[in-house]
CSV table of C-alpha atoms (C1' of nucleotides) in Angstrom, one decimal:
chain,number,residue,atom,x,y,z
A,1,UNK,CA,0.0,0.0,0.0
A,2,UNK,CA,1.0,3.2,-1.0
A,3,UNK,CA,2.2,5.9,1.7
A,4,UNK,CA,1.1,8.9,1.8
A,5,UNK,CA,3.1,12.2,-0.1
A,6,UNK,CA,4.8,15.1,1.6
A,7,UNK,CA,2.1,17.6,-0.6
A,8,UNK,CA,-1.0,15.5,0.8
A,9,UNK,CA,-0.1,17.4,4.5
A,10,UNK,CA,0.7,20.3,2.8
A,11,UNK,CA,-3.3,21.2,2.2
A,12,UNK,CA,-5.7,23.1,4.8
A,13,UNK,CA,-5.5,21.5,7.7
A,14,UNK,CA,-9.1,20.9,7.8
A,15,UNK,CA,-9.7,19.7,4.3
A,16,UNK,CA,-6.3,16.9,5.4
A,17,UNK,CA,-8.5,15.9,8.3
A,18,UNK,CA,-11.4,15.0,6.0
A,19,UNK,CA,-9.1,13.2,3.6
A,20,UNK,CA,-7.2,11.1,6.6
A,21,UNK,CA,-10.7,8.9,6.7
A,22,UNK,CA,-10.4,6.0,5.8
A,23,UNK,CA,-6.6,6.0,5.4
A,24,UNK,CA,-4.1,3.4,7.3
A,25,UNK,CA,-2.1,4.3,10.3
A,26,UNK,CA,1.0,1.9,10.5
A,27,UNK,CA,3.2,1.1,13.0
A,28,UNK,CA,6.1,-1.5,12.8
A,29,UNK,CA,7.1,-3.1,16.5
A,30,UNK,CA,10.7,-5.6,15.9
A,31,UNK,CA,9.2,-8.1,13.2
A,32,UNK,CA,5.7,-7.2,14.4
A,33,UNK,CA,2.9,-5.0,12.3
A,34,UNK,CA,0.3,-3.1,14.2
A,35,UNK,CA,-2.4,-1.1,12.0
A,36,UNK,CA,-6.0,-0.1,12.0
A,37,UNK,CA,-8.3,2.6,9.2
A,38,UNK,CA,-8.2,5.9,10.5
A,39,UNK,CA,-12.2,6.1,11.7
A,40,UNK,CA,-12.1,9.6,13.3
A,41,UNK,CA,-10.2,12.8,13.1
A,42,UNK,CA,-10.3,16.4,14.2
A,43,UNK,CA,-8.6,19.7,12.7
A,44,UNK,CA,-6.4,21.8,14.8
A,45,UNK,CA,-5.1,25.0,12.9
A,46,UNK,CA,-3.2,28.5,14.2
A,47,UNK,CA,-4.6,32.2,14.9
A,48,UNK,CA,-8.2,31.6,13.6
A,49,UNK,CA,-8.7,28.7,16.0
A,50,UNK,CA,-8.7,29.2,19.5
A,51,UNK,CA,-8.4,25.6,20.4
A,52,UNK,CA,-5.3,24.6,19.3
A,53,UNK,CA,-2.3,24.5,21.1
A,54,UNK,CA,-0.5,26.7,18.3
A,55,UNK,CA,-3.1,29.4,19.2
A,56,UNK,CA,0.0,31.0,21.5
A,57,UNK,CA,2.6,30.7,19.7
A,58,UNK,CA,5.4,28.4,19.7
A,59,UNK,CA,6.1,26.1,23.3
A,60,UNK,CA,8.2,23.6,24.0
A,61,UNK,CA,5.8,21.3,23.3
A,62,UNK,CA,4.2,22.3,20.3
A,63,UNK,CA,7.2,23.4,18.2
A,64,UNK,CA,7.4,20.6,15.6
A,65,UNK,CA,3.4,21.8,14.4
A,66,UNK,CA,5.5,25.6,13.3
A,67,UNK,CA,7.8,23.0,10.9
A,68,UNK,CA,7.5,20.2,8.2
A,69,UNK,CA,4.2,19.2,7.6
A,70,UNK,CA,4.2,14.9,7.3
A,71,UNK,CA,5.7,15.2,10.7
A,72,UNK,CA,4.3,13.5,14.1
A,73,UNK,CA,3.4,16.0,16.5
A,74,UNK,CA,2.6,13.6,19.9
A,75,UNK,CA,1.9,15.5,23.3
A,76,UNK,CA,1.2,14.1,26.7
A,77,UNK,CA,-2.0,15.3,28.5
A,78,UNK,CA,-3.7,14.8,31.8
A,79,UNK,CA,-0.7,13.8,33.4
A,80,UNK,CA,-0.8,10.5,31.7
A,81,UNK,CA,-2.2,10.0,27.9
A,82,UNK,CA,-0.6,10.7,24.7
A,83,UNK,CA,-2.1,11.4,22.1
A,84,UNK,CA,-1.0,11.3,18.0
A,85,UNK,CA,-1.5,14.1,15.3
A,86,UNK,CA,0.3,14.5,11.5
A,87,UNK,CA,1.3,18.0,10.9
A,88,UNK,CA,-0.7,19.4,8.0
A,89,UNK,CA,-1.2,23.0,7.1
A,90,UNK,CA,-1.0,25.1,3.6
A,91,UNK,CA,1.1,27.9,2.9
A,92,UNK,CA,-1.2,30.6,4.3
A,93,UNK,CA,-0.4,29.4,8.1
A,94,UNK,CA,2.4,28.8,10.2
A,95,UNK,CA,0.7,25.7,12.2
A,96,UNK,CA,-1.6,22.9,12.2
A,97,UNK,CA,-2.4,19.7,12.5
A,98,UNK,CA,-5.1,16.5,12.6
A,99,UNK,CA,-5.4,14.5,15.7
A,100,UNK,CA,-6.3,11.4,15.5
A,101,UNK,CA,-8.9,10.6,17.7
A,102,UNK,CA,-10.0,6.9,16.6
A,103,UNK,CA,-9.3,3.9,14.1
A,104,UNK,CA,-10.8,0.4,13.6
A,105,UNK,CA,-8.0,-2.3,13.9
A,106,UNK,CA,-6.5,-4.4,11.7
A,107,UNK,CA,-3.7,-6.0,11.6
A,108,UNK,CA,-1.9,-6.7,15.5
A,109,UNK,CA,-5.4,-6.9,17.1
A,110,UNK,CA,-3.3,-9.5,19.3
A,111,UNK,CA,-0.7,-7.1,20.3
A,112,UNK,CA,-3.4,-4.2,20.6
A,113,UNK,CA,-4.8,-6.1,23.8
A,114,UNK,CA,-1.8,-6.7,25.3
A,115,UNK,CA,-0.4,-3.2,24.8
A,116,UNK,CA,-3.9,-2.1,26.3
A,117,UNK,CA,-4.3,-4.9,29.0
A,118,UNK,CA,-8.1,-5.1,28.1
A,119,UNK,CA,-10.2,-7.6,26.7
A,120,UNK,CA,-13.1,-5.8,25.2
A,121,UNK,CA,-12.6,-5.3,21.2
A,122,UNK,CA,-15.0,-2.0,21.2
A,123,UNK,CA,-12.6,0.0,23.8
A,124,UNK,CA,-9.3,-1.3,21.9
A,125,UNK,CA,-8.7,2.2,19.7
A,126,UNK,CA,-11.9,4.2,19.6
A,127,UNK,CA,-10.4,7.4,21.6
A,128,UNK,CA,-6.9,9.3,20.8
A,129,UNK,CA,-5.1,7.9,24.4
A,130,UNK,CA,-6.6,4.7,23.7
A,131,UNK,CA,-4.8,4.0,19.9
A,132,UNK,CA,-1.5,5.4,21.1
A,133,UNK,CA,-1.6,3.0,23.4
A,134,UNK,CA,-2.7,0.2,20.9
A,135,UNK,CA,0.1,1.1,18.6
A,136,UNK,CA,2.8,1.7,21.4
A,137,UNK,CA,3.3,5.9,20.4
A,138,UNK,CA,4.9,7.7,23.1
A,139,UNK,CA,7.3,11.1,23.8
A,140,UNK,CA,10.0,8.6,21.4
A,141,UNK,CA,7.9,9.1,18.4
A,142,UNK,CA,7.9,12.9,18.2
A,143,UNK,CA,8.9,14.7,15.0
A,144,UNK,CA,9.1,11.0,13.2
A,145,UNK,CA,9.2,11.8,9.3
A,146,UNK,CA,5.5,9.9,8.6
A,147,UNK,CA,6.7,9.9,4.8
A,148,UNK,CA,9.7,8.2,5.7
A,149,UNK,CA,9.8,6.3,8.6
A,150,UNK,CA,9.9,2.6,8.3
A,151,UNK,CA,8.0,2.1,11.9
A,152,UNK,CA,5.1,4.8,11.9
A,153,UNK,CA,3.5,6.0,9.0
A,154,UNK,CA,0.2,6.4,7.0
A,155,UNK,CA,-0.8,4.9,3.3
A,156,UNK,CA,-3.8,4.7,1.4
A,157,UNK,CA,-6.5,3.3,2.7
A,158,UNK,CA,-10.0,2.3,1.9
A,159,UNK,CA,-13.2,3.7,-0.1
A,160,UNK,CA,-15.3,5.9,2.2
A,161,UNK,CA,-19.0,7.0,2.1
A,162,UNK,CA,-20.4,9.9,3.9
A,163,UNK,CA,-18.5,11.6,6.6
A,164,UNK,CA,-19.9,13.1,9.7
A,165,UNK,CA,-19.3,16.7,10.8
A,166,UNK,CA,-19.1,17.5,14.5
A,167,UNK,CA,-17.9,19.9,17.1
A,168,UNK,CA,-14.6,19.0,18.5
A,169,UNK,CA,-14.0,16.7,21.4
A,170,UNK,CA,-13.0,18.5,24.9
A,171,UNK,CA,-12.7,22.0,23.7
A,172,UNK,CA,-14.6,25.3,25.3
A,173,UNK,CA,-13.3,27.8,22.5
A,174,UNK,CA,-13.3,27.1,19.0
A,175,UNK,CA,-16.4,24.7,19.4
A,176,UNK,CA,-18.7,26.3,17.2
A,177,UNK,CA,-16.5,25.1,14.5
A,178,UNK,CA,-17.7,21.5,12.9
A,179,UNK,CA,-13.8,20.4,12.3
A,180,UNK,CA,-14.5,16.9,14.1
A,181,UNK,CA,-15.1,14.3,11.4
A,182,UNK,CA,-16.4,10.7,11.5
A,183,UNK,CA,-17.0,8.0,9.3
A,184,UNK,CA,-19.0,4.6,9.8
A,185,UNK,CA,-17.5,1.2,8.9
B,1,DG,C1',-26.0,2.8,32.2
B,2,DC,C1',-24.1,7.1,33.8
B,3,DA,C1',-21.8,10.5,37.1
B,4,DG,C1',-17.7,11.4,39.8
B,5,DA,C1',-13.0,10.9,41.4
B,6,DG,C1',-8.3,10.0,40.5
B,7,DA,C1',-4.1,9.8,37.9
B,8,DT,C1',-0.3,13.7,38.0
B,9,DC,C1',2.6,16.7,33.4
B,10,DA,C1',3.2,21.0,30.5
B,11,DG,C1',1.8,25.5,29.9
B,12,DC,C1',-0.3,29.6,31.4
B,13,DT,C1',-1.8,33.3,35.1
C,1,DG,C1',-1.8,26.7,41.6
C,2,DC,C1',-5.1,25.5,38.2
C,3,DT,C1',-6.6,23.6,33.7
C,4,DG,C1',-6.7,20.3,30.0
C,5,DA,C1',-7.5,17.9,22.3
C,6,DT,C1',-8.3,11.6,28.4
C,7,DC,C1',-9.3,7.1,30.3
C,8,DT,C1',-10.5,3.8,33.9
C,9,DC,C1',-12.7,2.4,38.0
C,10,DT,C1',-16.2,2.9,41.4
C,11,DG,C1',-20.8,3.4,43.2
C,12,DC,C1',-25.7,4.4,42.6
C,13,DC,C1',-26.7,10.8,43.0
DNA sequence: GCAGAGATCAGCT
DNA sequence: GCTGATCTCTGCC
């Protein structure tokens, strides 16, 4: 399967979002292959959106959404969750990226549980804490190339039907914008 | 089946 | 010192 071009990321960030559904996430464990179809995804951008952490500026944290686009941006929230977005944006901002809030597995379902340490196949990857755990994506994955890399990356995917538009997850600001989008399998 | 607490880090006030 | 792009477990409001 093919993976995805550098000039697919660099599109508005919402209209990448849209076009991440149905699209493979891959991740590559020693001899091991973990993947699932991207099922859910939500649009972070710059100065017109309020909720994303590029809103302020530049951080510590944030930096690698200001360079490439293709690039993994991962942050760690709530003292204890990670959570996995590509870096996307076009040439009229200076930030943004897609979270990736859910996926429907694939290939590694085996390793998914034990990564997890849960049983139930419905609460394996449908939140964004919940697939980095699947897949094994911590702090170590952060400004991986996701054009390049041989262990995390994204190709083409599947033929999708009608996608849902929703307010974002989690958010106070910004929420009257519909840049969460779903798509039923 | 749903509400509330707890886990405990980076960034902001 | 408080808040959050969250998840899990507990107890019954």
């Amino acid at each position: 399967m093919k993976v995805l071009p550098r000039s697919f990321y660099s599109r508005d960030t919402v209209k990448v979002a849209r076009d991440l559904l149905g699209k493979k996430l891959v991740r590559k464990i020693g001899n091991r292959t973990i993947s699932g179809i991207i099922t859910e995804t939500e649009a972070y951008r710059y100065k017109d959106d309020p909720a994303s952490h590029a809103f302020g500026g530049v951080t510590e944290r944030n930096k690698v959404m200001f360079g490439q686009v293709g690039i993994a941006y991962i942050y760690f929230t709530y003292g204890m969750h990670y959570c996995f977005n590509a870096v996307a944006r076009n040439s009229h901002y200076d930030a943004g990226a897609v979270l990736i809030r859910a996926l429907k597995p694939e290939l590694g379902i085996k390793e998914m549980f034990k990564n997890r340490k849960i049983n139930s196949f419905n609460n394996l990857t449908n939140g964004p804490a919940k697939l980095t755990q699947a897949m094994r994506i911590t702090k170590k994955q952060y400004g991986e190339d996701l054009t390049s890399s041989a262990t995390l990356y994204i190709t083409e995917g599947i033929k999708i039907r009608k996608i849902g538009a929703n307010p974002r997850i989690g958010i106070k600001n910004g929420a009257d914008m519909l840049w969460n989008f779903k798509i039923e399998i």
